[in-house]
Tab-separated table of C-alpha atoms in Angstrom:
chain	number	residue	atom	x	y	z
A	1	MET	CA	-12.313	30.171	-10.975
A	2	PRO	CA	-11.980	26.567	-9.676
A	3	ARG	CA	-15.355	24.800	-10.223
A	4	ALA	CA	-17.674	24.637	-6.711
A	5	GLY	CA	-17.182	21.332	-5.219
A	6	LEU	CA	-13.943	20.068	-7.232
A	7	SER	CA	-10.288	20.276	-5.414
A	8	ALA	CA	-7.350	18.828	-5.688
A	9	ALA	CA	-8.712	15.816	-3.213
A	10	ALA	CA	-12.056	15.391	-5.319
A	11	VAL	CA	-9.728	15.015	-8.466
A	12	VAL	CA	-7.268	12.109	-6.974
A	13	ASP	CA	-10.949	10.608	-5.836
A	14	HIS	CA	-12.114	10.800	-9.578
A	15	ALA	CA	-8.489	9.185	-10.894
A	16	LEU	CA	-8.619	6.571	-8.012
A	17	ASP	CA	-12.263	5.784	-9.488
A	18	LEU	CA	-10.884	5.431	-12.990
A	19	ILE	CA	-7.760	3.275	-11.567
A	20	ASP	CA	-10.190	0.995	-9.722
A	21	GLU	CA	-12.192	0.524	-12.641
A	22	ARG	CA	-9.719	0.200	-15.793
A	23	GLY	CA	-6.049	0.030	-14.169
A	24	ALA	CA	-3.276	2.731	-13.615
A	25	GLU	CA	-2.577	2.679	-17.348
A	26	ALA	CA	-5.986	4.429	-18.313
A	27	LEU	CA	-5.005	7.137	-15.763
A	28	THR	CA	-5.471	10.416	-18.196
A	29	LEU	CA	-6.157	14.310	-17.316
A	30	ALA	CA	-8.672	13.924	-20.174
A	31	ALA	CA	-10.175	11.090	-18.391
A	32	VAL	CA	-9.997	12.099	-15.189
A	33	ALA	CA	-11.535	15.393	-16.248
A	34	ALA	CA	-14.703	13.614	-18.078
A	35	ARG	CA	-15.429	11.536	-15.268
A	36	ALA	CA	-15.241	14.893	-13.334
A	37	GLY	CA	-17.730	16.613	-15.622
A	38	VAL	CA	-14.723	19.482	-16.465
A	39	ALA	CA	-12.496	20.407	-19.314
A	40	THR	CA	-9.166	18.904	-19.040
A	41	PRO	CA	-7.674	22.256	-18.887
A	42	SER	CA	-9.517	22.815	-15.487
A	43	LEU	CA	-7.788	20.373	-13.951
A	44	TYR	CA	-4.706	22.185	-13.851
A	45	LYS	CA	-6.575	24.779	-11.521
A	46	HIS	CA	-6.520	22.043	-8.730
A	47	VAL	CA	-3.363	19.925	-10.358
A	48	ALA	CA	-1.032	22.470	-11.747
A	49	GLY	CA	1.801	19.951	-12.676
A	50	GLY	CA	-0.673	18.268	-14.816
A	51	LEU	CA	-0.740	14.065	-14.953
A	52	PRO	CA	2.898	13.902	-13.192
A	53	GLU	CA	1.468	15.578	-10.088
A	54	LEU	CA	-1.793	13.795	-10.425
A	55	ARG	CA	0.323	10.426	-9.983
A	56	ARG	CA	2.221	11.672	-7.436
A	57	LEU	CA	-1.124	12.646	-5.776
A	58	VAL	CA	-2.488	9.131	-6.049
A	59	ALA	CA	0.900	7.667	-4.581
A	60	VAL	CA	0.708	9.715	-1.732
A	61	ARG	CA	-3.434	8.869	-1.040
A	62	THR	CA	-2.632	4.765	-1.599
A	63	THR	CA	0.085	4.600	0.573
A	64	GLU	CA	-1.772	6.325	3.180
A	65	GLU	CA	-4.670	4.134	2.767
A	66	LEU	CA	-2.616	0.979	3.133
A	67	ALA	CA	-0.760	2.532	6.328
A	68	ASP	CA	-3.866	3.350	7.726
A	69	HIS	CA	-5.406	-0.292	6.835
A	70	LEU	CA	-2.197	-1.860	8.279
A	71	ALA	CA	-1.988	0.503	11.520
A	72	ALA	CA	-5.198	-0.216	11.999
A	73	ALA	CA	-4.867	-3.764	11.934
A	74	VAL	CA	-2.147	-4.002	14.037
A	75	LEU	CA	-3.413	-1.977	16.750
A	76	GLY	CA	-3.341	-3.312	20.206
A	77	ARG	CA	-1.628	-6.325	19.202
A	78	SER	CA	2.246	-7.568	19.451
A	79	ARG	CA	4.430	-10.339	17.968
A	80	ASP	CA	3.221	-13.090	16.419
A	81	ASP	CA	-0.474	-11.947	16.442
A	82	ALA	CA	0.837	-8.380	14.907
A	83	VAL	CA	2.653	-10.130	11.802
A	84	ARG	CA	-0.331	-12.282	11.296
A	85	ALA	CA	-3.034	-9.227	11.092
A	86	LEU	CA	-0.237	-7.271	9.312
A	87	LEU	CA	-0.281	-10.144	6.659
A	88	THR	CA	-3.795	-10.484	6.285
A	89	ALA	CA	-4.710	-6.486	6.116
A	90	TYR	CA	-1.736	-6.342	3.526
A	91	ALA	CA	-3.592	-9.340	1.535
A	92	GLY	CA	-7.058	-8.018	2.366
A	93	TYR	CA	-6.233	-4.692	0.896
A	94	ALA	CA	-4.658	-5.811	-2.521
A	95	LEU	CA	-7.646	-8.134	-2.932
A	96	HIS	CA	-10.354	-5.556	-2.259
A	97	ARG	CA	-8.228	-2.837	-4.442
A	98	PRO	CA	-6.191	-4.937	-6.759
A	99	LEU	CA	-5.718	-2.189	-9.454
A	100	ARG	CA	-5.450	0.609	-6.695
A	101	TYR	CA	-2.649	-2.045	-5.111
A	102	ALA	CA	-0.904	-2.693	-8.571
A	103	ALA	CA	-0.708	1.420	-8.564
A	104	LEU	CA	1.052	1.577	-5.303
A	105	PRO	CA	4.770	2.618	-6.199
A	106	GLN	CA	6.984	-0.078	-5.269
A	107	ALA	CA	10.415	1.809	-5.689
A	108	PRO	CA	11.512	5.218	-4.071
A	109	ASP	CA	10.837	8.094	-6.504
A	110	PRO	CA	13.901	10.366	-6.885
A	111	ASP	CA	12.130	13.484	-6.102
A	112	PRO	CA	9.306	12.553	-3.764
A	113	GLY	CA	7.967	15.774	-2.291
A	114	PRO	CA	6.974	16.025	1.148
A	115	GLU	CA	4.013	14.619	1.564
A	116	LEU	CA	5.052	10.998	-0.296
A	117	THR	CA	8.008	10.874	2.027
A	118	ALA	CA	5.739	11.420	5.375
A	119	ALA	CA	3.352	8.441	3.631
A	120	ALA	CA	5.643	6.069	2.636
A	121	GLU	CA	7.492	6.407	6.317
A	122	ARG	CA	4.346	6.210	8.125
A	123	LEU	CA	3.770	2.564	5.951
A	124	VAL	CA	7.609	1.437	6.878
A	125	GLY	CA	6.344	2.674	10.385
A	126	VAL	CA	4.251	0.168	10.855
A	127	LEU	CA	6.294	-2.614	10.442
A	128	PHE	CA	9.204	-1.499	12.375
A	129	ALA	CA	6.297	-1.196	14.988
A	130	VAL	CA	5.307	-4.641	14.504
A	131	LEU	CA	9.158	-5.885	14.775
A	132	ARG	CA	10.057	-3.980	17.804
A	133	GLY	CA	8.257	-6.505	19.600
A	134	TYR	CA	10.126	-8.411	18.279
A	135	GLY	CA	13.133	-6.444	20.421
A	136	LEU	CA	14.534	-5.632	16.814
A	137	GLU	CA	16.212	-2.706	15.930
A	138	GLY	CA	18.657	-1.104	13.810
A	139	SER	CA	19.799	-2.855	10.485
A	140	GLU	CA	18.384	-5.913	11.596
A	141	ALA	CA	15.032	-4.208	11.810
A	142	VAL	CA	15.737	-2.905	8.268
A	143	HIS	CA	16.409	-6.540	7.079
A	144	ALA	CA	13.022	-8.117	8.928
A	145	ALA	CA	11.032	-5.251	7.325
A	146	ARG	CA	12.253	-6.029	3.829
A	147	THR	CA	11.744	-9.651	4.780
A	148	LEU	CA	7.896	-8.885	5.582
A	149	ARG	CA	7.567	-6.621	2.692
A	150	ALA	CA	8.445	-9.008	0.138
A	151	ALA	CA	6.468	-11.633	1.288
A	152	ALA	CA	3.335	-9.417	2.141
A	153	HIS	CA	3.689	-7.994	-1.768
A	154	GLY	CA	5.165	-11.248	-3.421
A	155	TYR	CA	1.664	-12.690	-1.825
A	156	ALA	CA	-0.667	-10.170	-2.409
A	157	SER	CA	0.866	-9.504	-6.348
A	158	LEU	CA	0.680	-13.531	-6.863
A	159	ALA	CA	-3.102	-13.363	-5.661
A	160	THR	CA	-4.070	-10.607	-7.347
A	161	ALA	CA	-2.397	-11.726	-10.705
A	162	GLY	CA	-4.871	-15.126	-10.285
A	163	ALA	CA	-2.051	-16.988	-9.932
A	164	PHE	CA	-3.040	-19.456	-7.445
A	165	GLN	CA	-5.324	-21.450	-9.657
A	166	LEU	CA	-4.526	-25.204	-8.026
A	167	ALA	CA	-7.532	-26.355	-5.756
A	168	GLU	CA	-6.131	-25.993	-2.456
A	169	ALA	CA	-7.046	-22.531	-0.478
A	170	ALA	CA	-5.279	-19.561	-0.926
A	171	ASP	CA	-5.686	-18.459	2.652
A	172	VAL	CA	-4.287	-21.638	3.330
A	173	THR	CA	-0.932	-20.627	1.970
A	174	LEU	CA	-1.170	-17.312	3.591
A	175	GLU	CA	-1.541	-18.965	7.173
A	176	ARG	CA	1.676	-20.981	6.250
A	177	LEU	CA	3.710	-17.999	5.073
A	178	THR	CA	3.008	-16.164	8.072
A	179	GLY	CA	3.910	-19.250	9.876
A	180	VAL	CA	6.899	-19.485	8.164
A	181	LEU	CA	7.379	-15.519	9.209
A	182	VAL	CA	6.291	-15.662	12.529
A	183	GLU	CA	8.919	-18.642	12.982
A	184	GLY	CA	11.704	-16.577	11.337
A	185	LEU	CA	11.497	-13.773	13.589
A	186	ALA	CA	11.105	-15.410	17.009
A	187	ASN	CA	14.869	-16.901	15.576
A	188	TRP	CA	16.123	-13.580	14.050
A	189	PRO	CA	19.533	-12.316	14.627
A	190	GLY	CA	18.788	-9.870	18.001
A	191	ALA	CA	15.681	-11.291	18.842
A	192	GLU	CA	14.136	-11.062	22.174
A	193	GLY	CA	12.072	-13.859	23.534
A	194	PRO	CA	8.563	-13.213	24.512
């Protein structure tokens, strides 16, 4: 019988706390069980697929968190204002939870399952919603979404790694990067005027 108070969601909570403290490489069933105060075999009652399933559930949760964070940031905004909010929120999530951000899946899982597929589609859907403000659809929207993601992830990855060591403020760099993207999207093939 599963331990009272322990559920798959609680196991994921413990796994994320562990990742936040020590990074994704520290994620083991034994470490999560120790945090939960149970024996390692007890986790299988909540995460039957063991560590691979736990990693997938962590990927689902982090992808959902990022999608929720970005969606809230761009809600009610359009075009340039939405792009600015998106990049600021993306960087903010990564800087607030750098080790959790590093655990986010960056490439498609060959067997993601319906939950991870839905979470990834929601995340990409936020990007496409922002791009609709520019009238971008079809393949041009895909190219523009990839561009937004590359810029956001590149900045976030460098910032969380501590790569911005020069005296100039990194938030000004983010503003400049956003300005380049806003200008590029306004002039993107197929983009409509404001």
